[in-house]
Short mmCIF file of C-alpha atoms in Angstrom, two decimals:
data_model
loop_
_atom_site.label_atom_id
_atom_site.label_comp_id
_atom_site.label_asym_id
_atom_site.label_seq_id
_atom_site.Cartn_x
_atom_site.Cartn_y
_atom_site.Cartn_z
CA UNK A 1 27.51 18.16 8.50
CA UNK A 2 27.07 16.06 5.04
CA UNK A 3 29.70 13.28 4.68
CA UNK A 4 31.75 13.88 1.56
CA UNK A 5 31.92 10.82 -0.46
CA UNK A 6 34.68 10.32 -2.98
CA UNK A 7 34.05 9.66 -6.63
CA UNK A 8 34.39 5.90 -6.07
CA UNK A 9 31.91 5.90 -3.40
CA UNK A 10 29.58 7.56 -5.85
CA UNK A 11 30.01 5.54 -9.25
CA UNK A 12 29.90 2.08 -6.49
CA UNK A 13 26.16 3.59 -5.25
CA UNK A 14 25.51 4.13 -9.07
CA UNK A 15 26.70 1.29 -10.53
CA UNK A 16 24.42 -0.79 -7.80
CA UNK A 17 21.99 1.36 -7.99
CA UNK A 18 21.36 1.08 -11.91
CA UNK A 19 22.18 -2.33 -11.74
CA UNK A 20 19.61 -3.01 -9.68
CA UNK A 21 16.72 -1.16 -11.85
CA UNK A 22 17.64 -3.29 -14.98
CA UNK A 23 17.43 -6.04 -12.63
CA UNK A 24 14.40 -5.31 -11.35
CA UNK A 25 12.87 -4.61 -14.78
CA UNK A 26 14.28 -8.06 -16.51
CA UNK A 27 12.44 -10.01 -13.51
CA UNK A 28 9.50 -8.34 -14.77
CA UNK A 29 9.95 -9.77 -18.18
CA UNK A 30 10.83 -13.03 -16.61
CA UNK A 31 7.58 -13.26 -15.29
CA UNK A 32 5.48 -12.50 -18.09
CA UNK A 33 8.02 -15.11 -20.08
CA UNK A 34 7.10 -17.77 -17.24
CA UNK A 35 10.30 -18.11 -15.79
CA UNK A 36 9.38 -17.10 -12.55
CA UNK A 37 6.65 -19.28 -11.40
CA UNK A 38 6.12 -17.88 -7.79
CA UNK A 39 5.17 -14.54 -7.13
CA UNK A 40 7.65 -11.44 -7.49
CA UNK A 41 7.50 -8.33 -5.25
CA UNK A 42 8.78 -5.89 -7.19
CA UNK A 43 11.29 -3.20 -5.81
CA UNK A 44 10.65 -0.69 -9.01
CA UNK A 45 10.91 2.77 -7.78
CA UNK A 46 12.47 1.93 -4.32
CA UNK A 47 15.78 0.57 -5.52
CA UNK A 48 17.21 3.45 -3.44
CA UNK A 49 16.33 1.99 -0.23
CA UNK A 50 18.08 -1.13 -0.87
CA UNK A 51 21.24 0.18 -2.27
CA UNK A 52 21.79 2.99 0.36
CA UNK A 53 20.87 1.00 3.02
CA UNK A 54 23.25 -2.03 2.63
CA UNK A 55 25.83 0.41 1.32
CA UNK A 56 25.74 1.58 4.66
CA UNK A 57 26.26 -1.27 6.31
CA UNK A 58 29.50 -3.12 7.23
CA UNK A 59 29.69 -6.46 5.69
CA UNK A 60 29.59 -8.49 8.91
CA UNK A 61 26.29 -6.76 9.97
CA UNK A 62 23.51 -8.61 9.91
CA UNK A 63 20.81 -7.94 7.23
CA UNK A 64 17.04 -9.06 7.70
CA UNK A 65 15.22 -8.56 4.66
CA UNK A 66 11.87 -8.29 2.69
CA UNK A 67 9.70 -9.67 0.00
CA UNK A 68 10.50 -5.93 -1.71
CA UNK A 69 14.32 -5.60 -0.81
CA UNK A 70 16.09 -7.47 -4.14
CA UNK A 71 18.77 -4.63 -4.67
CA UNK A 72 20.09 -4.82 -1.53
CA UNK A 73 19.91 -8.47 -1.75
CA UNK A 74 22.01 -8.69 -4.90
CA UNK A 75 24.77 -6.66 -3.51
CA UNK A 76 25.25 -9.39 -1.31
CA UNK A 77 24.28 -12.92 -3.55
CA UNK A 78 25.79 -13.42 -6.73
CA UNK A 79 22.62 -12.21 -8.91
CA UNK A 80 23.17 -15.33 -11.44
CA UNK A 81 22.60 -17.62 -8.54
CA UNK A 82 19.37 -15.22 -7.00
CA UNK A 83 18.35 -15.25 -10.54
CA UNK A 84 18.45 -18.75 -10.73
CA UNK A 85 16.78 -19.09 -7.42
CA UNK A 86 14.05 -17.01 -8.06
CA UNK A 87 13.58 -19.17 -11.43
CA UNK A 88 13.29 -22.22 -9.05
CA UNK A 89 15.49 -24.43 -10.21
CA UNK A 90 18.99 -25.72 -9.33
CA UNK A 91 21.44 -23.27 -10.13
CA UNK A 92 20.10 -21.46 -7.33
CA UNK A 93 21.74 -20.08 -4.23
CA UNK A 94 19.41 -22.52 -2.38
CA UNK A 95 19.19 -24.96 -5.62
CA UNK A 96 15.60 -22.80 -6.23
CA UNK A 97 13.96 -24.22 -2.85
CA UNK A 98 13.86 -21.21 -1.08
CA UNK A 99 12.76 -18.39 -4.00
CA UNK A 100 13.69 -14.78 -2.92
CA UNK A 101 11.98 -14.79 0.16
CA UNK A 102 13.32 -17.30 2.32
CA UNK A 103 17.04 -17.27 1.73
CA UNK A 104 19.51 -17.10 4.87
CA UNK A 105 22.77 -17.40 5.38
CA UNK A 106 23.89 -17.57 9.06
CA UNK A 107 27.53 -18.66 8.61
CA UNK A 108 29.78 -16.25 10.14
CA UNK A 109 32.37 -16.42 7.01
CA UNK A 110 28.97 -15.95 4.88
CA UNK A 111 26.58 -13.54 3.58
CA UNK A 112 25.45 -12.80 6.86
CA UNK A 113 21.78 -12.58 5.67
CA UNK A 114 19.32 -13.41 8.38
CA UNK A 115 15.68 -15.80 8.44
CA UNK A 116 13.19 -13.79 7.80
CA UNK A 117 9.22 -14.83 8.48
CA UNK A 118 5.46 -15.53 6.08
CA UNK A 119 4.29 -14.09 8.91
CA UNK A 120 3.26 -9.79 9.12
CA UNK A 121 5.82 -8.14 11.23
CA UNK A 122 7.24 -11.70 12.68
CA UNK A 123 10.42 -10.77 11.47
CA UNK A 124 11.09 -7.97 13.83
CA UNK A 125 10.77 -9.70 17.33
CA UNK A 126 12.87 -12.87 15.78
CA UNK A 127 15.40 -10.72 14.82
CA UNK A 128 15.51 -8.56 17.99
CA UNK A 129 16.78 -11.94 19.92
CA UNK A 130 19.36 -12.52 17.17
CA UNK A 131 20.78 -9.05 18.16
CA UNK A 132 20.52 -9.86 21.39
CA UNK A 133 22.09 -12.78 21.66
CA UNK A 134 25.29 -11.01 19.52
CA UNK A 135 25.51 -8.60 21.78
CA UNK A 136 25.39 -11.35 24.87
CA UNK A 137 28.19 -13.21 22.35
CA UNK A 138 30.39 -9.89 22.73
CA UNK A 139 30.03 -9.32 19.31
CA UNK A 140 30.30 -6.01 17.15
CA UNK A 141 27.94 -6.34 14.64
CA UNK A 142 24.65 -4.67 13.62
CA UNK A 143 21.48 -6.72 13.35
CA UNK A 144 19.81 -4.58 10.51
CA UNK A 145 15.35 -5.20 10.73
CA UNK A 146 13.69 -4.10 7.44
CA UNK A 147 9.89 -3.91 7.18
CA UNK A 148 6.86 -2.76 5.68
CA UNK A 149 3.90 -0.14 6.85
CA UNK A 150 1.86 -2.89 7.17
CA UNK A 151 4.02 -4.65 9.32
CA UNK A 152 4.39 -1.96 12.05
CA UNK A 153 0.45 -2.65 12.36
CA UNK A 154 1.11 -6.00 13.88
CA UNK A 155 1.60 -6.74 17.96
CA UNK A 156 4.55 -8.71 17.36
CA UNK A 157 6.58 -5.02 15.86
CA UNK A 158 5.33 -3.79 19.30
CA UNK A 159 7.06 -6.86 21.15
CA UNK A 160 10.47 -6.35 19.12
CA UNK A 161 10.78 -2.82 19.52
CA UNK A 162 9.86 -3.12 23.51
CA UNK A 163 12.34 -5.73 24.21
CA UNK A 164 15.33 -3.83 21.47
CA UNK A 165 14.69 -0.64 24.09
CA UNK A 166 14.84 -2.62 27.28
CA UNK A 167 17.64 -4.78 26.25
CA UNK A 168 19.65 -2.51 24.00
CA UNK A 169 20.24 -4.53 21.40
CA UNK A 170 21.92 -3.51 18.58
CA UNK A 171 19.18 -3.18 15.96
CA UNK A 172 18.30 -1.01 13.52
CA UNK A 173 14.64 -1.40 12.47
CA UNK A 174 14.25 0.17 8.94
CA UNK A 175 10.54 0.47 7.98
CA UNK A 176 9.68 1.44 4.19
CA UNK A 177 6.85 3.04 4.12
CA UNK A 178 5.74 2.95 0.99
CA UNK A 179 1.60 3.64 1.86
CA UNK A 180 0.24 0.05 0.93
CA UNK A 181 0.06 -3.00 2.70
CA UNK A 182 -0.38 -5.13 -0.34
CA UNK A 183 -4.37 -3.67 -1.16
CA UNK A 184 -4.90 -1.52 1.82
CA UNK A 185 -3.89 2.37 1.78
CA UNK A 186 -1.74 3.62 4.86
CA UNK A 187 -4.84 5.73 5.41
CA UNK A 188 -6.85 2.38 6.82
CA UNK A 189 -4.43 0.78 8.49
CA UNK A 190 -2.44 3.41 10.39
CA UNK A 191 -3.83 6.89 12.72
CA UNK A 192 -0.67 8.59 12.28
CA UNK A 193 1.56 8.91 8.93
CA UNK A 194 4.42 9.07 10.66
CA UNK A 195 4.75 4.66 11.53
CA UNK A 196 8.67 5.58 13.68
CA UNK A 197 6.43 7.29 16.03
CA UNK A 198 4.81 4.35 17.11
CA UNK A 199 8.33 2.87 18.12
CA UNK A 200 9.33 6.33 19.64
CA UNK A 201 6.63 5.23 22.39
CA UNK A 202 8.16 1.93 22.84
CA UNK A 203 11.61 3.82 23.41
CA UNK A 204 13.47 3.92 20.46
CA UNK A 205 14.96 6.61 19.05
CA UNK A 206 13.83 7.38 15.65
CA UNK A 207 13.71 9.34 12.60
CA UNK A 208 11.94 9.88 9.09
CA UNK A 209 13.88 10.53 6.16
CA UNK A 210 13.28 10.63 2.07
CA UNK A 211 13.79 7.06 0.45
CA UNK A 212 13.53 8.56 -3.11
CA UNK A 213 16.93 10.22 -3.02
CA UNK A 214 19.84 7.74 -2.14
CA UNK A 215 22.05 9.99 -1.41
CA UNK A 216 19.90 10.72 1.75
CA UNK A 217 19.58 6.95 2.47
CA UNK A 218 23.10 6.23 2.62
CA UNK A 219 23.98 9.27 4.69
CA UNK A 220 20.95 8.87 7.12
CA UNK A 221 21.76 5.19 7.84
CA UNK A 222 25.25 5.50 8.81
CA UNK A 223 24.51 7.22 12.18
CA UNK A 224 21.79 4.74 13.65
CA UNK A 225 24.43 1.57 12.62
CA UNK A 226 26.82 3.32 15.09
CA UNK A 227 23.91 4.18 17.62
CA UNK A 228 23.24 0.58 17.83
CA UNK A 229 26.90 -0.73 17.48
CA UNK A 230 27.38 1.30 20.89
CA UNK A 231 24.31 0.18 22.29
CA UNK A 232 20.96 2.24 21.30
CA UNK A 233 18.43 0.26 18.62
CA UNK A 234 16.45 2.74 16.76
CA UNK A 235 14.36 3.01 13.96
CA UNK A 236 14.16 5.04 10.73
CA UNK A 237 11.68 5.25 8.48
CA UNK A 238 12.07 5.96 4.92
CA UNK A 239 9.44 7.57 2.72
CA UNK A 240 8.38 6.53 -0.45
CA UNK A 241 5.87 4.90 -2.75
CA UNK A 242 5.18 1.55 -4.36
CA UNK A 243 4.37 2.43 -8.23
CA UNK A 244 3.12 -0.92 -8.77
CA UNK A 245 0.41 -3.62 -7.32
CA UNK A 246 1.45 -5.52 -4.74
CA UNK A 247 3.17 -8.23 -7.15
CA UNK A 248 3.37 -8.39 -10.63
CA UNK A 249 1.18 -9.54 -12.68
CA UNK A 250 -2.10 -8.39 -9.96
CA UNK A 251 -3.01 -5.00 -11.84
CA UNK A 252 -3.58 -2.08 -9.52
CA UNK A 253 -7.02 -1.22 -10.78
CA UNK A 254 -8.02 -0.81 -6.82
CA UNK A 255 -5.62 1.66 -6.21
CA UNK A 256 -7.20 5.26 -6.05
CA UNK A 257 -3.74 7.11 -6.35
CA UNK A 258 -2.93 6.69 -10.15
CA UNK A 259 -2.20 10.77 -10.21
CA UNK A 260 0.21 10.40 -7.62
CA UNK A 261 1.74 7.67 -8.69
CA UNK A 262 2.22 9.13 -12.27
CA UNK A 263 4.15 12.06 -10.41
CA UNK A 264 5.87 10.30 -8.44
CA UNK A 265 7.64 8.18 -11.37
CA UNK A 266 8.26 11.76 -13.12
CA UNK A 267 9.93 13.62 -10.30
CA UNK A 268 10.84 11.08 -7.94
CA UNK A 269 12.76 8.72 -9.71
CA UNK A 270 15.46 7.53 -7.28
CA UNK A 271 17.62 6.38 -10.80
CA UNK A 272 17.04 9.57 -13.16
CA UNK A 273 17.32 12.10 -10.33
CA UNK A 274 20.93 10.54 -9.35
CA UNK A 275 22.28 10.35 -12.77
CA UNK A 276 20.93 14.04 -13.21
CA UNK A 277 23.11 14.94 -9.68
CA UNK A 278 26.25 12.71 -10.87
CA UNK A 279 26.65 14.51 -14.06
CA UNK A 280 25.77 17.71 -12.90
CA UNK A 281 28.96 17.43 -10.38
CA UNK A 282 30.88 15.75 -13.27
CA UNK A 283 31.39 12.56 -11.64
CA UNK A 284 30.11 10.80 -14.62
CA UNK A 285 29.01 11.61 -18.02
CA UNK A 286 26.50 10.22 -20.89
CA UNK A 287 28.74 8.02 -22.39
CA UNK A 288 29.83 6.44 -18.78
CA UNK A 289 26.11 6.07 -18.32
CA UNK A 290 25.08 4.53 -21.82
CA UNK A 291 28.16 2.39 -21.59
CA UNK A 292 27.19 0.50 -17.88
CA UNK A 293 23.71 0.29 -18.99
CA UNK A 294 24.53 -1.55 -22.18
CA UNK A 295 27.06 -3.89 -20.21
CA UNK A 296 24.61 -4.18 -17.75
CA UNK A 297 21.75 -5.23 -19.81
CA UNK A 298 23.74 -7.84 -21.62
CA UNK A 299 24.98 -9.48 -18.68
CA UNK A 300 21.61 -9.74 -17.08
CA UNK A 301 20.10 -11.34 -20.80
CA UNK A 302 23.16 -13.72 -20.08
CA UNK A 303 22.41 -14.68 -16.56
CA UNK A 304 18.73 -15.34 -17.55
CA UNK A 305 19.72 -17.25 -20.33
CA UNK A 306 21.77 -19.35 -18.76
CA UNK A 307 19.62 -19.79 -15.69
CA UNK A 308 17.00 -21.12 -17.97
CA UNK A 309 18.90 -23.52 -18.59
CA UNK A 310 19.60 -24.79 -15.31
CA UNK A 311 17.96 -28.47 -14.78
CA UNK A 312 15.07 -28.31 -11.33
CA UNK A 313 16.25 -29.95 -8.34
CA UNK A 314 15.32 -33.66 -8.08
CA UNK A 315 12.85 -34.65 -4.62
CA UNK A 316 15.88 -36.41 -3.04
CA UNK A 317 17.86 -32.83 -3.64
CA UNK A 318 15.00 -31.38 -1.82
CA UNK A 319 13.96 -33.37 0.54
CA UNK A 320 17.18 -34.09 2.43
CA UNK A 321 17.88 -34.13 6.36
CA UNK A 322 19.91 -31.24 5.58
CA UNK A 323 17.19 -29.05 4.29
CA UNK A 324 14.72 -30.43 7.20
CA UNK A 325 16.13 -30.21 9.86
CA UNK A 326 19.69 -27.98 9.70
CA UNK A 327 21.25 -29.22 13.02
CA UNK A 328 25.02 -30.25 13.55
CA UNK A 329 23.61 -33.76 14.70
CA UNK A 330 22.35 -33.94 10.84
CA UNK A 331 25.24 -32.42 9.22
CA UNK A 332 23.28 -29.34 8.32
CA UNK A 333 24.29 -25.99 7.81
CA UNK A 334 22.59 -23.00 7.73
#
């Protein structure tokens, strides 16, 4: 049976939820203005799989990330310091050394935000020893494993998944299948369309569920956490599709799926089809919805305004024994 959630519950998953598509959109902007100098992976269309999956999650669970997961990441980070991070400079949560795609925070009072890895599908057999050595530590906490198709294709997602089964560790792998691993289709790199299967032979329960519809992302989620929290990783794969290239500014002139892409933004909208649910049950209304936006878009033009503003970080900032080598010996912290 469904869970019930209360009104709260619902305006908190739309409030992040929105929030996160205007954020998503003014990075866009930013990057076309030249404030963001690196490259951006933009979430736009998938914002449901961030929300509903961190919404599910306890705070002291663990949460290992992607280049593609900013709105769950700004549930968790102040967004004027990711903002400023992602703009480089020094206002940043890591004083803009680390962009949005190497930020951690391992501090057990902290953010709970786990290292994640350059490297296709690394991430997963790292993170499987984190959980693992929780669970050794007597710990109850969830080590939560997001990744791409294209990452499943890799030995190393083999590796994690083997040792999560053997060792019970208390992972939940998360794959967002989105059908493109950056230029190749899901077609090319994968025999089955199904990715979770491929962990279902390595042991691991798993399941496939609509990413589009956050609703069904929050209430999917909340199961495996307590699957693993007693003892049984698993995986579970959400559906969906990337709408744009792989980041932006690349074009997707080699993508052969412009028709379903251009459905997919009309009926699938993860943002549009929740408002159109919310007001239908009268849990909000236009003027609730026109109000947050406009809020929401001014505080965002603020943040990036200010963050402009912020100075870049000097070499010595940078280069410290801190940042190099994050021991106790050095006084470092992670």
């Amino acid at each position: 049976m469904d869970k019930i959630y209360t009104k709260e519950e619902l305006l908190d998953m739309y409030r992040n939820l929105k929030f996160g598509r205007l954020f998503t959109l003014k990075m866009h902007e930013a990057v076309y203005k030249g404030l963001i100098r690196s490259s951006f992976h933009t979430p736009y269309g998938q914002e449901a799989i961030g929300v509903g999956v961190v919404s599910a999650m306890r705070k002291t669970d663990w949460l290992a990330y992607t280049h593609r997961f900013q709105t769950g990441m700004i549930m968790r980070y102040d967004p004027y310091g990711f903002i400023a991070e992602l703009f480089g400079l020094y206002d940043g949560i890591k004083n803009g050394t680390a962009f949005d795609y190497h930020l951690a925070d391992l501090n057990e009072t902290g953010k709970h935000i786990l290292f994640i890895l350059g490297t296709l599908g690394g991430t997963i057999p790292m993170n499987t020893g984190f959980a693992w050595a929780r669970k050794m530590q007597g710990k109850d906490d969830v080590c939560v494993v997001v990744h791409g198709d294209g990452g499943c294709s890799e030995g190393a997602a083999y590796e994690g998944w083997n040792l999560a089964a053997l060792h019970k560790t208390p992972n939940v792998y998360v794959i967002v299948n989105n059908g493109w691993a950056m230029t190749v289709p899901l077609r090319r790199e994968s025999a089955v369309e199904d990715i979770s299967a491929k962990a279902a032979a390595c042991g691991l329960p798993a399941q496939v569920a609509d990413g589009n519809n956050i609703l069904k992302v929050r209430r999917v989620m909340e199961q495996p956490l307590e699957m693993a929290r007693s003892g049984q990783p698993n995986v579970v794969e959400f559906k969906t599709l990337r709408w744009e290239a792989h980041f932006v500014g690349q074009g997707n002139d080699y993508r052969d799926d412009k028709e379903k892409i251009q459905a997919s933004m009309e009926d699938d909208d993860c943002v549009k089809n929740f408002e159109r649910t919310l007001l239908a049950q009268g849990v909000l209304d236009q003027a609730y919805i026109d109000q947050f936006t406009a809020e929401s878009q001014q505080h965002l033009d603020e943040m990036v305004e200010r963050a402009a503003q912020s100075r870049k970080s000097t070499y010595d900032e940078i280069y410290t024994m801190e940042h190099l080598y994050a021991t106790p010996e050095t006084g470092g912290k992670l």
